[in-house]
Coordinates of C-alpha atoms and ligand atoms in Angstrom, one line a residue:
X1 CA 42.0 85.9 142.9
X2 CA 43.5 89.3 143.8
X3 CA 45.4 91.9 141.8
X4 CA 49.1 91.0 142.2
X5 CA 50.9 93.4 144.6
X6 CA 53.7 95.1 142.8
X7 CA 56.4 97.3 144.2
X8 CA 56.1 99.8 141.4
X9 CA 53.2 101.0 139.5
X10 CA 53.1 100.6 135.7
X11 CA 52.7 102.9 132.8
X12 CA 51.5 101.9 129.3
X13 CA 51.4 104.4 126.5
X14 CA 52.5 104.6 122.9
X15 CA 52.0 105.9 119.4
X16 CA 50.7 104.8 116.1
X17 CA 53.5 104.3 113.6
X18 CA 51.9 106.5 111.0
X19 CA 54.8 108.9 110.5
X20 CA 57.3 110.8 112.6
X21 CA 56.4 112.2 116.0
X22 CA 55.7 115.9 116.4
X23 CA 55.6 118.6 119.0
X24 CA 52.0 117.7 119.9
X25 CA 53.3 114.3 121.1
X26 CA 56.0 116.0 123.0
X27 CA 53.7 118.1 125.2
X28 CA 50.8 115.7 125.2
X29 CA 52.6 112.5 126.2
X30 CA 56.3 112.2 125.6
X31 CA 57.3 114.7 128.4
X32 CA 55.3 112.7 130.9
X33 CA 56.9 109.4 129.7
X34 CA 60.4 110.8 130.3
X35 CA 59.5 112.4 133.6
X36 CA 58.0 109.2 135.0
X37 CA 60.2 106.5 133.6
X38 CA 62.4 106.2 136.7
X39 CA 59.4 106.0 139.1
X40 CA 57.2 103.6 137.1
X41 CA 57.8 100.4 135.2
X42 CA 57.2 101.7 131.7
X43 CA 55.9 99.9 128.6
X44 CA 55.7 101.8 125.3
X45 CA 53.6 100.3 122.5
X46 CA 54.4 100.9 118.9
X47 CA 50.9 100.4 117.8
X48 CA 51.2 98.9 114.3
X49 CA 47.9 97.1 114.4
X50 CA 46.2 100.3 115.3
X51 CA 47.9 102.0 112.4
X52 CA 46.2 99.4 110.1
X53 CA 42.8 100.5 111.5
X54 CA 43.1 103.5 109.2
X55 CA 46.0 102.6 106.9
X56 CA 45.2 99.0 106.2
X57 CA 45.9 99.6 102.4
X58 CA 49.5 100.7 103.0
X59 CA 51.2 98.2 105.3
X60 CA 54.5 98.7 103.3
X61 CA 55.1 101.8 105.3
X62 CA 55.2 100.0 108.6
X63 CA 58.8 98.7 108.7
X64 CA 60.2 102.2 108.3
X65 CA 57.6 103.9 110.5
X66 CA 57.9 101.5 113.4
X67 CA 61.6 102.2 113.6
X68 CA 61.1 105.9 113.2
X69 CA 58.6 106.2 116.0
X70 CA 60.9 104.1 118.2
X71 CA 63.8 106.4 117.4
X72 CA 61.6 109.4 118.2
X73 CA 60.8 108.0 121.6
X74 CA 64.5 107.3 122.3
X75 CA 65.6 110.7 121.1
X76 CA 63.4 112.6 123.6
X77 CA 65.2 110.8 126.5
X78 CA 63.5 107.5 127.1
X79 CA 66.2 105.1 128.5
X80 CA 66.1 101.7 126.8
X81 CA 67.8 100.2 129.9
X82 CA 64.7 100.9 132.0
X83 CA 61.7 101.2 129.6
X84 CA 60.3 98.5 127.3
X85 CA 59.5 99.6 123.8
X86 CA 57.6 96.9 122.0
X87 CA 55.8 96.1 118.7
X88 CA 52.0 95.6 119.3
X89 CA 51.5 92.9 116.7
X90 CA 54.4 90.8 118.1
X91 CA 52.7 90.3 121.4
X92 CA 50.1 87.7 120.5
X93 CA 48.5 87.9 124.0
X94 CA 47.3 91.4 123.1
X95 CA 45.3 90.0 120.2
X96 CA 44.0 87.2 122.5
X97 CA 42.8 89.7 125.0
X98 CA 41.2 91.9 122.3
X99 CA 39.0 88.9 121.4
X100 CA 37.9 88.1 125.0
X101 CA 37.2 91.8 125.8
X102 CA 35.2 92.3 122.6
X103 CA 32.6 89.9 123.9
X104 CA 31.3 92.3 126.5
X105 CA 31.7 95.7 124.9
X106 CA 28.6 96.9 123.0
X107 CA 28.8 98.4 119.5
X108 CA 26.9 101.5 120.8
X109 CA 29.5 102.3 123.4
X110 CA 32.1 102.4 120.6
X111 CA 29.9 104.2 118.1
X112 CA 29.2 107.0 120.5
X113 CA 32.7 107.5 121.6
X114 CA 33.7 111.1 120.9
X115 CA 37.2 110.2 119.6
X116 CA 35.8 107.5 117.3
X117 CA 33.3 110.1 115.9
X118 CA 36.0 112.8 115.4
X119 CA 38.5 110.4 113.8
X120 CA 35.8 108.7 111.6
X121 CA 35.0 112.2 110.2
X122 CA 38.7 113.0 109.7
X123 CA 39.2 109.8 107.7
X124 CA 35.9 109.9 105.9
X125 CA 34.7 106.7 107.6
X126 CA 31.3 107.8 108.9
X127 CA 29.3 105.8 106.4
X128 CA 31.7 103.0 105.9
X129 CA 33.6 102.0 109.0
X130 CA 35.6 98.8 109.3
X131 CA 35.1 96.5 112.2
X132 CA 38.8 97.1 113.2
X133 CA 38.4 100.8 113.2
X134 CA 35.2 100.8 115.3
X135 CA 36.9 98.3 117.6
X136 CA 40.3 100.0 118.0
X137 CA 39.4 101.2 121.6
X138 CA 39.0 97.5 122.5
X139 CA 42.4 96.7 121.0
X140 CA 43.8 99.7 122.8
X141 CA 42.3 98.4 126.1
X142 CA 44.2 95.1 125.4
X143 CA 47.4 97.1 125.0
X144 CA 46.8 98.9 128.3
X145 CA 45.6 95.9 130.2
X146 CA 48.0 93.2 128.9
X147 CA 50.6 94.5 131.5
X148 CA 47.9 95.5 134.0
X149 CA 49.0 99.1 133.9
X150 CA 48.0 101.8 136.3
X151 CA 48.7 105.0 134.4
X152 CA 48.3 106.0 130.7
X153 CA 50.0 109.3 129.7
X154 CA 48.0 110.5 126.6
X155 CA 47.0 113.6 124.9
X156 CA 43.5 114.9 125.4
X157 CA 42.2 113.4 122.2
X158 CA 42.8 109.9 123.5
X159 CA 41.1 110.4 127.0
X160 CA 37.7 109.1 125.8
X161 CA 39.4 106.0 124.4
X162 CA 41.1 105.4 127.8
X163 CA 37.6 105.5 129.3
X164 CA 36.8 102.4 127.3
X165 CA 39.8 100.7 128.9
X166 CA 38.6 101.7 132.3
X167 CA 35.2 100.3 131.6
X168 CA 36.7 97.0 130.3
X169 CA 38.8 96.7 133.4
X170 CA 35.9 97.3 135.8
X171 CA 33.5 95.1 133.8
X172 CA 36.0 92.2 133.5
X173 CA 36.6 92.4 137.3
X174 CA 32.9 92.3 138.0
X175 CA 32.0 89.5 135.6
X176 CA 34.9 87.2 136.2
X177 CA 37.6 88.0 138.8
X178 CA 39.6 90.8 140.0
X179 CA 42.5 90.8 137.5
X180 CA 42.9 94.4 136.4
X181 CA 43.7 97.7 138.1
X182 CA 41.5 100.5 136.6
X183 CA 44.0 102.5 134.5
X184 CA 44.0 106.3 134.8
X185 CA 44.6 108.6 131.8
X186 CA 47.2 111.3 132.5
X187 CA 47.2 114.4 130.3
X188 CA 50.3 116.5 129.6
X189 CA 50.5 120.1 130.6
X190 CA 49.4 121.1 127.1
X191 CA 46.8 118.4 126.5
X192 CA 46.1 119.4 122.9
X193 CA 48.5 121.2 120.7
X194 CA 46.9 122.9 117.7
X195 CA 48.4 122.2 114.2
X196 CA 50.2 124.7 112.0
X197 CA 47.0 125.3 110.1
X198 CA 45.4 126.7 113.3
X199 CA 42.3 124.4 112.9
X200 CA 42.7 120.8 114.0
X201 CA 45.0 119.3 116.6
X202 CA 48.6 118.8 115.4
X203 CA 48.3 115.3 113.8
X204 CA 50.5 113.1 111.7
X205 CA 47.6 112.2 109.5
X206 CA 46.8 115.9 108.8
X207 CA 50.4 116.9 108.0
X208 CA 50.1 120.1 110.0
X209 CA 53.1 119.3 112.2
X210 CA 56.5 120.4 113.4
X211 CA 58.3 117.1 113.7
X212 CA 60.8 116.3 116.4
X213 CA 63.2 115.2 113.5
X214 CA 62.7 118.4 111.5
X215 CA 66.0 120.1 110.7
X216 CA 66.3 123.8 111.8
X217 CA 65.7 125.1 108.4
X218 CA 62.3 123.3 108.1
X219 CA 61.3 124.5 111.6
X220 CA 62.1 128.1 110.7
X221 CA 60.1 127.9 107.4
X222 CA 57.1 126.3 109.1
X223 CA 57.0 128.8 111.8
X224 CA 57.6 131.8 109.6
X225 CA 54.7 130.8 107.3
X226 CA 52.2 129.8 110.0
X227 CA 49.0 131.7 110.3
X228 CA 48.7 134.4 113.0
X229 CA 45.9 136.9 113.6
X230 CA 44.4 137.7 110.2
X231 CA 43.3 141.1 111.5
X232 CA 46.9 142.2 112.0
X233 CA 48.1 143.8 108.8
X234 CA 50.7 146.3 110.1
X235 CA 53.2 145.2 112.8
X236 CA 51.9 147.8 115.3
X237 CA 48.2 146.8 114.8
X238 CA 46.8 145.5 118.1
X239 CA 46.8 141.7 118.0
X240 CA 44.5 139.0 119.4
X241 CA 46.7 136.3 120.9
X242 CA 43.8 134.1 121.9
X243 CA 43.2 133.2 118.2
X244 CA 46.9 133.0 117.2
X245 CA 48.6 129.7 116.6
X246 CA 52.0 131.1 117.3
X247 CA 50.9 132.5 120.6
X248 CA 49.5 129.1 121.6
X249 CA 52.9 127.7 121.0
X250 CA 54.5 130.4 123.2
X251 CA 52.1 129.2 125.9
X252 CA 53.1 125.6 125.4
X253 CA 56.9 126.0 125.0
X254 CA 57.7 129.5 126.4
X255 CA 55.5 129.7 129.5
X256 CA 57.8 132.2 131.3
X257 CA 57.7 134.8 128.5
X258 CA 54.2 134.2 127.3
X259 CA 52.4 136.8 129.6
X260 CA 54.8 139.5 128.4
X261 CA 54.4 138.5 124.8
X262 CA 50.6 138.5 125.2
X263 CA 50.6 142.0 126.5
X264 CA 53.0 143.4 123.8
X265 CA 50.9 141.7 121.1
X266 CA 47.7 143.3 122.4
X267 CA 49.3 146.7 122.5
X268 CA 50.9 146.2 119.0
X269 CA 54.4 146.6 120.4
X270 CA 55.7 143.3 119.1
X271 CA 55.3 142.3 115.4
X272 CA 54.4 138.8 114.2
X273 CA 57.9 138.3 112.7
X274 CA 59.7 139.1 115.9
X275 CA 57.3 137.0 117.8
X276 CA 57.9 134.0 115.5
X277 CA 61.7 134.5 115.6
X278 CA 61.7 134.3 119.4
X279 CA 59.5 131.2 119.3
X280 CA 61.9 129.6 116.8
X281 CA 64.8 130.1 119.2
X282 CA 62.8 128.6 122.1
X283 CA 61.7 125.5 120.0
X284 CA 65.3 125.0 118.8
X285 CA 66.5 124.9 122.4
X286 CA 64.1 122.0 122.9
X287 CA 64.9 120.2 119.6
X288 CA 68.6 120.5 119.6
X289 CA 69.3 117.9 122.4
X290 CA 66.7 115.7 120.8
X291 CA 68.6 115.8 117.6
X292 CA 71.9 115.0 119.4
X293 CA 70.4 112.0 121.2
X294 CA 68.9 110.7 118.0
X295 CA 72.3 110.4 116.4
X296 CA 73.5 108.1 119.2
X297 CA 70.6 105.7 118.5
X298 CA 70.9 105.7 114.7
X299 CA 73.8 103.2 114.8
X300 CA 72.8 100.2 112.6
X301 CA 70.9 97.5 114.5
X302 CA 70.5 99.5 117.7
X303 CA 66.8 100.3 117.4
X304 CA 66.0 96.7 116.4
X305 CA 67.9 95.4 119.3
X306 CA 65.9 97.6 121.7
X307 CA 62.6 96.6 120.1
X308 CA 63.5 92.9 120.3
X309 CA 64.3 93.2 124.0
X310 CA 61.2 95.3 124.8
X311 CA 59.0 92.9 122.9
X312 CA 60.4 89.9 124.7
X313 CA 59.7 91.6 128.1
X314 CA 56.2 92.5 126.9
X315 CA 55.5 88.9 125.9
X316 CA 56.5 87.7 129.4
X317 CA 53.9 90.1 131.0
X318 CA 51.3 89.2 128.4
X319 CA 51.7 85.5 129.2
X320 CA 51.2 86.2 132.9
X321 CA 48.1 88.3 132.3
X322 CA 46.5 85.8 129.8
X323 CA 47.0 83.0 132.4
X324 CA 45.0 85.1 135.0
X325 CA 42.4 85.9 132.4
X326 CA 42.0 82.3 131.3
X327 CA 41.7 81.1 134.9
X328 CA 39.0 83.8 135.5
X329 CA 37.1 82.9 132.3
X330 CA 37.3 79.1 132.8
X331 CA 39.3 78.7 129.6
X332 CA 42.5 77.3 131.2
X333 CA 41.6 73.8 130.1
X334 CA 44.8 71.8 130.5
X335 CA 46.5 73.8 133.3
Ligands
ATP401 P1 47.5 110.0 113.7 O1 47.0 111.3 113.0 O2 48.1 109.0 112.8 O3 46.4 109.4 114.6 P2 48.6 111.4 115.9 O4 49.3 112.7 115.6 O5 47.2 111.6 116.4 O6 48.6 110.5 114.7 P3 49.0 109.2 117.7 O7 50.1 108.3 117.5 O8 47.6 108.9 117.4 O9 49.4 110.6 117.0 O10 49.0 109.7 119.3 C1 50.1 109.4 120.2 C2 49.9 110.1 121.5 O11 50.1 111.5 121.3 C3 48.5 110.0 122.0 O12 48.6 110.0 123.4 C4 47.8 111.3 121.6 O13 46.8 111.7 122.5 C5 49.0 112.3 121.7 N1 48.8 113.4 120.8 C6 48.7 113.3 119.5 N2 48.6 114.5 118.9 C7 48.6 115.4 119.9 C8 48.4 116.9 120.0 N3 48.3 117.6 118.9 N4 48.5 117.5 121.3 C9 48.6 116.7 122.4 N5 48.8 115.3 122.4 C10 48.7 114.7 121.2
MG402 MG1 45.9 109.8 116.7

């Protein structure tokens, strides 16, 4: 059995519906999704099961959050005519693949995964980890491999998890038959955007975010109160841009002006307030078209219609892949 020859390569990526998407998503993954959508067949997973790996006690948030994350993806410019946005739990083949894959992935491989370790600490799970949380890289491998995807645009924090998918694809092909391409992780230009607290990555769960859906007023307030260089008391004190959250945002969103701002900060010829005001303008230029597109997709029923269509397309791919997997694993009993 050989990997089916396809005219176009495939992308699978997505988000956990744990809250609205933020600027970290934009630079880490969304920009790449938008850029590549015309060139690649694109599947975007709204990973509701993966949300339950940490938020299993609050499933009541899912109906709102699933739609919110979908709307965020549409508002940055993903075109529902050409991409498939689907709900993870509604593609049963993903659950089926998760079970098959879990037979040959060791617990140690998961336990030592750097992302699992960091996130376990973040959620206070070190001593008491659920089977579902430890195994989420296997479920994510099923998301990636159900459509036999080639490329996975993700932020830096997810690259070690994509490694598990690469391992699973290779191991499956060795053990049974050549069904899966080995998917490659693709980082954004800014692979890891720091949060407004200046400590951890910008993360929905840590609430240190500028959201794509934030109104101007909130963006301004968040930027104006963000930490800069604590050693700068007067506006003409020389600054240290390398430790400043605001400067890291200039690098991510205002690449052209960043070298000049860096120099002026070091010399103490630009104050933090002026630096923040300029950043606010730049970020607003990015967010304004996103806000405008969002309004178009907010019409009642539109998001659900897009999710239904995307989920149907995903199920068709899932059935094809499971058929290949079952043949390879001698579990296609009745043809
Ligand atoms: P949660 O805290 O609920 O896990 P999150 O903010 O980490 O939420 P995810 O839905 O887990 O967001 O991640 C979706 C995608 O966005 C992944 O590819 C992830 O690597 C990327 N991403 C998330 N946060 C950042 C960030 N701060 N910088 C760059 N990429 C990011
Ligand atoms: Mg995350």
